[in-house]
Amino acid sequence: MNFDLTAVVNPAAGGMVRLCLQDRCEHWDVAGRDTSTSFLTVKDLTSERSVEVSALVTDAAGVTAFDGRGTAELKHYPPEGAVCQEDLYRATVRAAVDGSLSTVT
């Protein structure tokens, strides 16, 4: 799952990000990541389907800058040579300032 957080994260403000896909979450420091390529990997996603996603962004003072939820539509990507040797099911969601997370097609 790829998350595009460029519209809602200000790297200069510092802070933390919490990304969730279904019941699995990951936390990271804003200063340590590129917000245009943030991702969360869950190995047991094995079919095209809708999944619940969420993202929480807080600034360095702990104030919530973004708290969004949405549904992502996983699509199947077959193996592609030596680089990708197994089927993948993935989606990209984009965070909007209105608090939504929507699938990017």
Coordinates of N, CA, C and O in Angstrom, one line a residue:
M1 N 0.9 -1.2 0.0 CA 0.0 0.0 0.0 C 0.9 1.2 0.0 O 1.8 1.3 0.9
N2 N 0.7 2.1 -1.0 CA 1.4 3.3 -1.0 C 0.5 4.5 -0.5 O -0.6 4.5 -0.9
F3 N 1.1 5.3 0.3 CA 0.4 6.5 0.8 C 1.0 7.8 0.2 O 2.2 8.0 0.5
D4 N 0.3 8.6 -0.4 CA 0.8 9.9 -0.9 C 0.3 10.9 0.1 O -0.9 11.3 0.1
L5 N 1.2 11.4 0.9 CA 0.9 12.4 2.0 C 1.4 13.8 1.7 O 1.3 14.6 2.6
T6 N 1.8 14.1 0.5 CA 2.4 15.4 0.2 C 1.5 16.6 0.5 O 2.0 17.6 0.9
A7 N 0.2 16.4 0.4 CA -0.7 17.5 0.7 C -1.0 17.8 2.2 O -1.5 18.8 2.5
V8 N -0.6 16.8 3.0 CA -0.9 17.0 4.4 C 0.2 16.9 5.4 O 0.1 17.1 6.6
V9 N 1.4 16.7 4.9 CA 2.6 16.6 5.8 C 3.5 17.8 5.4 O 3.9 18.0 4.3
N10 N 4.0 18.5 6.5 CA 5.0 19.5 6.3 C 6.3 19.1 6.9 O 6.4 19.1 8.2
P11 N 7.2 18.6 6.2 CA 8.5 18.1 6.7 C 9.2 19.1 7.7 O 9.8 18.7 8.6
A12 N 9.0 20.4 7.4 CA 9.7 21.4 8.2 C 9.1 21.5 9.6 O 9.8 21.9 10.5
A13 N 7.8 21.0 9.7 CA 7.2 21.1 11.0 C 7.5 19.9 11.9 O 7.2 19.8 13.1
G14 N 8.2 18.9 11.3 CA 8.5 17.7 12.0 C 7.3 16.9 12.4 O 6.2 17.1 11.8
G15 N 7.4 16.0 13.3 CA 6.2 15.3 13.8 C 6.3 13.8 13.4 O 7.4 13.3 13.1
M16 N 5.2 13.1 13.6 CA 5.1 11.7 13.4 C 3.9 11.4 12.5 O 2.9 12.1 12.4
V17 N 4.0 10.2 11.8 CA 3.0 9.7 10.9 C 2.7 8.3 11.4 O 3.6 7.5 11.7
R18 N 1.4 7.9 11.4 CA 0.9 6.6 11.7 C 0.1 6.1 10.5 O -1.0 6.7 10.2
L19 N 0.5 5.1 9.8 CA -0.2 4.5 8.6 C -0.8 3.2 9.0 O -0.1 2.4 9.6
C20 N -2.0 3.0 8.6 CA -2.7 1.7 8.9 C -3.4 1.1 7.7 O -4.0 1.8 6.9
L21 N -3.2 -0.2 7.6 CA -3.9 -1.0 6.5 C -4.6 -2.1 7.2 O -3.9 -3.0 7.8
Q22 N -5.9 -2.1 7.2 CA -6.7 -3.0 8.0 C -6.3 -2.9 9.5 O -6.4 -1.8 10.0
D23 N -5.7 -3.9 10.1 CA -5.4 -3.9 11.5 C -3.9 -3.8 11.7 O -3.4 -4.0 12.8
R24 N -3.1 -3.5 10.7 CA -1.7 -3.4 10.8 C -1.2 -1.9 10.6 O -1.6 -1.3 9.7
C25 N -0.4 -1.5 11.5 CA 0.0 -0.1 11.5 C 1.5 0.1 11.6 O 2.2 -0.8 12.1
E26 N 2.0 1.2 11.1 CA 3.4 1.5 11.2 C 3.6 3.0 11.5 O 2.8 3.8 11.1
H27 N 4.5 3.3 12.4 CA 4.8 4.7 12.8 C 6.2 5.1 12.3 O 7.1 4.3 12.3
W28 N 6.3 6.4 12.0 CA 7.6 6.9 11.6 C 7.7 8.4 11.8 O 6.7 9.1 11.8
D29 N 8.9 8.9 11.9 CA 9.2 10.3 12.1 C 9.2 11.0 10.7 O 9.8 10.5 9.7
V30 N 8.5 12.1 10.6 CA 8.4 12.8 9.4 C 9.7 13.2 8.8 O 10.0 13.1 7.6
A31 N 10.7 13.6 9.7 CA 12.0 14.0 9.2 C 12.8 12.9 8.5 O 13.6 13.1 7.7
G32 N 12.4 11.6 8.8 CA 13.2 10.5 8.3 C 12.6 9.9 7.0 O 13.2 8.9 6.5
R33 N 11.5 10.4 6.4 CA 10.9 9.8 5.3 C 10.5 10.8 4.2 O 10.2 11.9 4.5
D34 N 10.4 10.3 3.0 CA 9.9 11.0 1.9 C 8.4 10.8 1.8 O 7.9 9.7 1.6
T35 N 7.6 11.9 2.1 CA 6.2 11.7 2.2 C 5.5 11.4 0.9 O 4.3 11.1 0.8
S36 N 6.2 11.5 -0.2 CA 5.5 11.2 -1.5 C 5.7 9.7 -1.9 O 5.0 9.3 -2.8
T37 N 6.4 9.0 -1.1 CA 6.6 7.5 -1.4 C 6.4 6.7 -0.1 O 7.1 5.6 0.0
S38 N 5.6 7.1 0.8 CA 5.4 6.3 2.0 C 4.6 5.1 1.7 O 3.7 5.1 0.9
F39 N 5.0 4.0 2.4 CA 4.3 2.7 2.1 C 4.2 1.9 3.3 O 4.9 2.0 4.3
L40 N 3.3 0.9 3.3 CA 3.1 -0.1 4.3 C 2.9 -1.4 3.6 O 2.1 -1.5 2.7
T41 N 3.6 -2.4 3.9 CA 3.6 -3.7 3.3 C 2.9 -4.7 4.2 O 3.3 -4.9 5.4
V42 N 1.9 -5.4 3.6 CA 1.3 -6.5 4.3 C 1.3 -7.7 3.4 O 0.8 -7.7 2.3
K43 N 2.1 -8.7 3.8 CA 2.3 -9.9 2.9 C 1.2 -10.8 2.6 O 1.1 -11.4 1.6
D44 N 0.1 -10.8 3.4 CA -0.9 -11.8 3.2 C -2.1 -11.2 2.4 O -3.2 -11.8 2.4
L45 N -2.0 -10.1 1.7 CA -3.0 -9.6 0.8 C -3.0 -10.4 -0.5 O -2.0 -10.2 -1.3
T46 N -3.9 -11.2 -0.7 CA -3.8 -12.1 -1.9 C -5.0 -12.1 -2.8 O -5.3 -13.1 -3.5
S47 N -5.7 -11.0 -2.8 CA -6.8 -10.9 -3.8 C -7.2 -9.4 -4.0 O -6.9 -8.6 -3.2
E48 N -7.8 -9.2 -5.2 CA -8.3 -7.8 -5.4 C -9.5 -7.6 -4.5 O -10.5 -8.4 -4.5
R49 N -9.5 -6.5 -3.7 CA -10.6 -6.3 -2.8 C -10.4 -4.9 -2.2 O -9.4 -4.2 -2.4
S50 N -11.4 -4.5 -1.5 CA -11.4 -3.2 -0.8 C -10.8 -3.4 0.6 O -11.0 -4.4 1.3
V51 N -9.9 -2.5 1.0 CA -9.3 -2.6 2.4 C -9.4 -1.2 3.0 O -9.4 -0.2 2.4
E52 N -9.5 -1.2 4.3 CA -9.6 0.0 5.1 C -8.2 0.5 5.4 O -7.3 -0.2 5.7
V53 N -8.0 1.8 5.2 CA -6.7 2.5 5.4 C -7.0 3.7 6.3 O -8.1 4.3 6.3
S54 N -5.9 4.1 7.0 CA -6.0 5.3 7.7 C -4.6 5.9 7.9 O -3.6 5.2 7.7
A55 N -4.5 7.2 8.1 CA -3.3 7.9 8.3 C -3.5 9.0 9.4 O -4.5 9.7 9.3
L56 N -2.6 9.1 10.3 CA -2.6 10.1 11.3 C -1.3 10.8 11.3 O -0.2 10.2 11.4
V57 N -1.3 12.2 11.2 CA -0.1 13.0 11.1 C -0.2 14.0 12.3 O -1.2 14.7 12.5
T58 N 0.9 14.0 13.1 CA 1.0 15.0 14.1 C 2.2 15.8 13.9 O 3.2 15.3 13.4
D59 N 2.2 17.1 14.3 CA 3.4 17.9 14.2 C 4.3 17.7 15.4 O 4.0 16.9 16.3
A60 N 5.4 18.4 15.4 CA 6.4 18.2 16.5 C 5.9 18.4 17.9 O 6.4 17.8 18.9
A61 N 4.8 19.3 18.0 CA 4.2 19.5 19.3 C 3.2 18.5 19.7 O 2.6 18.6 20.8
G62 N 2.9 17.6 18.8 CA 1.9 16.5 19.1 C 0.5 16.9 18.7 O -0.5 16.2 18.9
V63 N 0.3 18.0 18.0 CA -1.0 18.5 17.5 C -1.3 17.8 16.2 O -0.5 17.6 15.3
T64 N -2.5 17.3 16.1 CA -3.0 16.5 14.9 C -3.1 17.5 13.8 O -3.8 18.5 13.8
A65 N -2.4 17.1 12.7 CA -2.4 17.9 11.5 C -3.3 17.2 10.4 O -3.8 17.9 9.5
F66 N -3.5 15.9 10.5 CA -4.3 15.2 9.6 C -4.7 13.9 10.3 O -3.9 13.2 10.9
D67 N -6.0 13.5 10.2 CA -6.5 12.3 10.7 C -7.5 11.8 9.6 O -8.7 12.2 9.7
G68 N -7.1 10.9 8.7 CA -8.0 10.5 7.6 C -8.2 9.0 7.6 O -7.3 8.3 8.0
R69 N -9.3 8.7 7.0 CA -9.7 7.3 6.8 C -10.3 7.1 5.5 O -10.8 8.1 4.9
G70 N -10.2 5.9 4.9 CA -10.8 5.7 3.6 C -10.7 4.2 3.3 O -10.3 3.4 4.1
T71 N -11.1 3.9 2.0 CA -11.0 2.6 1.5 C -10.2 2.6 0.3 O -10.3 3.5 -0.6
A72 N -9.3 1.6 0.2 CA -8.4 1.5 -1.0 C -8.9 0.2 -1.8 O -9.3 -0.8 -1.2
E73 N -8.7 0.3 -3.1 CA -9.1 -0.8 -3.9 C -7.8 -1.5 -4.4 O -7.1 -1.0 -5.2
L74 N -7.5 -2.7 -3.8 CA -6.3 -3.4 -4.2 C -6.5 -4.0 -5.7 O -7.5 -4.5 -6.0
K75 N -5.5 -3.8 -6.4 CA -5.4 -4.3 -7.8 C -4.3 -5.4 -7.9 O -3.3 -5.3 -7.2
H76 N -4.5 -6.3 -8.8 CA -3.5 -7.4 -9.0 C -2.4 -6.9 -10.0 O -2.7 -6.4 -11.0
Y77 N -1.2 -7.2 -9.6 CA 0.0 -6.9 -10.5 C 0.7 -8.3 -10.6 O 1.3 -8.7 -9.6
P78 N 0.7 -8.9 -11.8 CA 1.4 -10.2 -11.9 C 2.9 -10.1 -11.9 O 3.5 -9.0 -12.0
P79 N 3.6 -11.2 -11.7 CA 5.1 -11.2 -11.6 C 5.7 -10.5 -12.9 O 5.1 -10.7 -14.0
E80 N 6.8 -9.8 -12.7 CA 7.4 -9.1 -13.8 C 8.9 -9.4 -13.8 O 9.7 -8.5 -13.3
G81 N 9.4 -10.5 -14.3 CA 10.8 -10.8 -14.4 C 11.5 -11.0 -13.0 O 10.8 -11.3 -12.0
A82 N 12.8 -10.8 -13.0 CA 13.6 -11.1 -11.8 C 13.3 -10.2 -10.7 O 13.5 -10.5 -9.5
V83 N 12.9 -8.9 -11.0 CA 12.7 -7.9 -9.9 C 11.5 -8.3 -9.1 O 11.5 -8.2 -7.9
C84 N 10.4 -8.7 -9.7 CA 9.2 -9.0 -9.0 C 8.8 -10.4 -9.4 O 8.2 -10.7 -10.4
Q85 N 9.0 -11.4 -8.5 CA 8.8 -12.8 -8.8 C 7.5 -13.4 -8.2 O 7.3 -14.6 -8.3
E86 N 6.7 -12.5 -7.6 CA 5.4 -13.1 -7.1 C 4.3 -12.1 -7.4 O 4.5 -10.9 -7.7
D87 N 3.1 -12.6 -7.3 CA 1.9 -11.7 -7.5 C 1.9 -10.7 -6.4 O 2.2 -11.0 -5.3
L88 N 1.5 -9.5 -6.8 CA 1.3 -8.4 -5.8 C -0.1 -7.9 -5.9 O -0.7 -7.8 -7.0
Y89 N -0.6 -7.5 -4.8 CA -1.9 -6.8 -4.7 C -1.6 -5.5 -4.0 O -1.2 -5.5 -2.9
R90 N -1.8 -4.4 -4.7 CA -1.5 -3.1 -4.2 C -2.4 -2.0 -4.6 O -3.2 -2.2 -5.6
A91 N -2.3 -0.9 -3.9 CA -3.0 0.3 -4.2 C -2.2 1.5 -3.8 O -1.3 1.4 -2.9
T92 N -2.6 2.7 -4.3 CA -2.0 3.9 -3.8 C -3.2 4.8 -3.4 O -4.2 4.9 -4.1
V93 N -3.1 5.4 -2.2 CA -4.1 6.3 -1.7 C -3.4 7.7 -1.5 O -2.2 7.8 -1.2
R94 N -4.2 8.7 -1.8 CA -3.7 10.1 -1.6 C -4.5 10.8 -0.5 O -5.8 10.7 -0.5
A95 N -3.8 11.4 0.4 CA -4.4 12.1 1.5 C -4.8 13.6 1.0 O -4.0 14.2 0.3
A96 N -6.0 14.0 1.3 CA -6.5 15.3 1.0 C -6.7 16.1 2.3 O -7.0 15.6 3.3
V97 N -6.6 17.5 2.2 CA -6.7 18.3 3.3 C -8.1 18.2 4.0 O -8.3 18.6 5.1
D98 N -9.1 17.7 3.3 CA -10.4 17.5 3.8 C -10.5 16.3 4.7 O -11.6 16.0 5.3
G99 N -9.4 15.5 4.9 CA -9.4 14.4 5.8 C -9.7 13.1 5.1 O -9.8 12.0 5.7
S100 N -9.8 13.1 3.8 CA -10.1 11.9 3.1 C -8.8 11.2 2.6 O -7.8 11.8 2.3
L101 N -8.9 9.9 2.4 CA -7.9 9.1 1.7 C -8.6 8.4 0.6 O -9.5 7.6 0.8
S102 N -8.1 8.6 -0.6 CA -8.8 8.0 -1.8 C -7.8 7.3 -2.7 O -6.7 7.7 -2.8
T103 N -8.3 6.2 -3.3 CA -7.4 5.5 -4.3 C -7.1 6.3 -5.5 O -7.9 7.0 -6.1
V104 N -5.8 6.2 -5.8 CA -5.3 6.9 -7.0 C -5.3 5.9 -8.1 O -4.8 4.8 -8.0
T105 N -6.0 6.3 -9.2 CA -6.0 5.3 -10.4 C -5.0 5.7 -11.4 O -4.5 6.7 -11.5

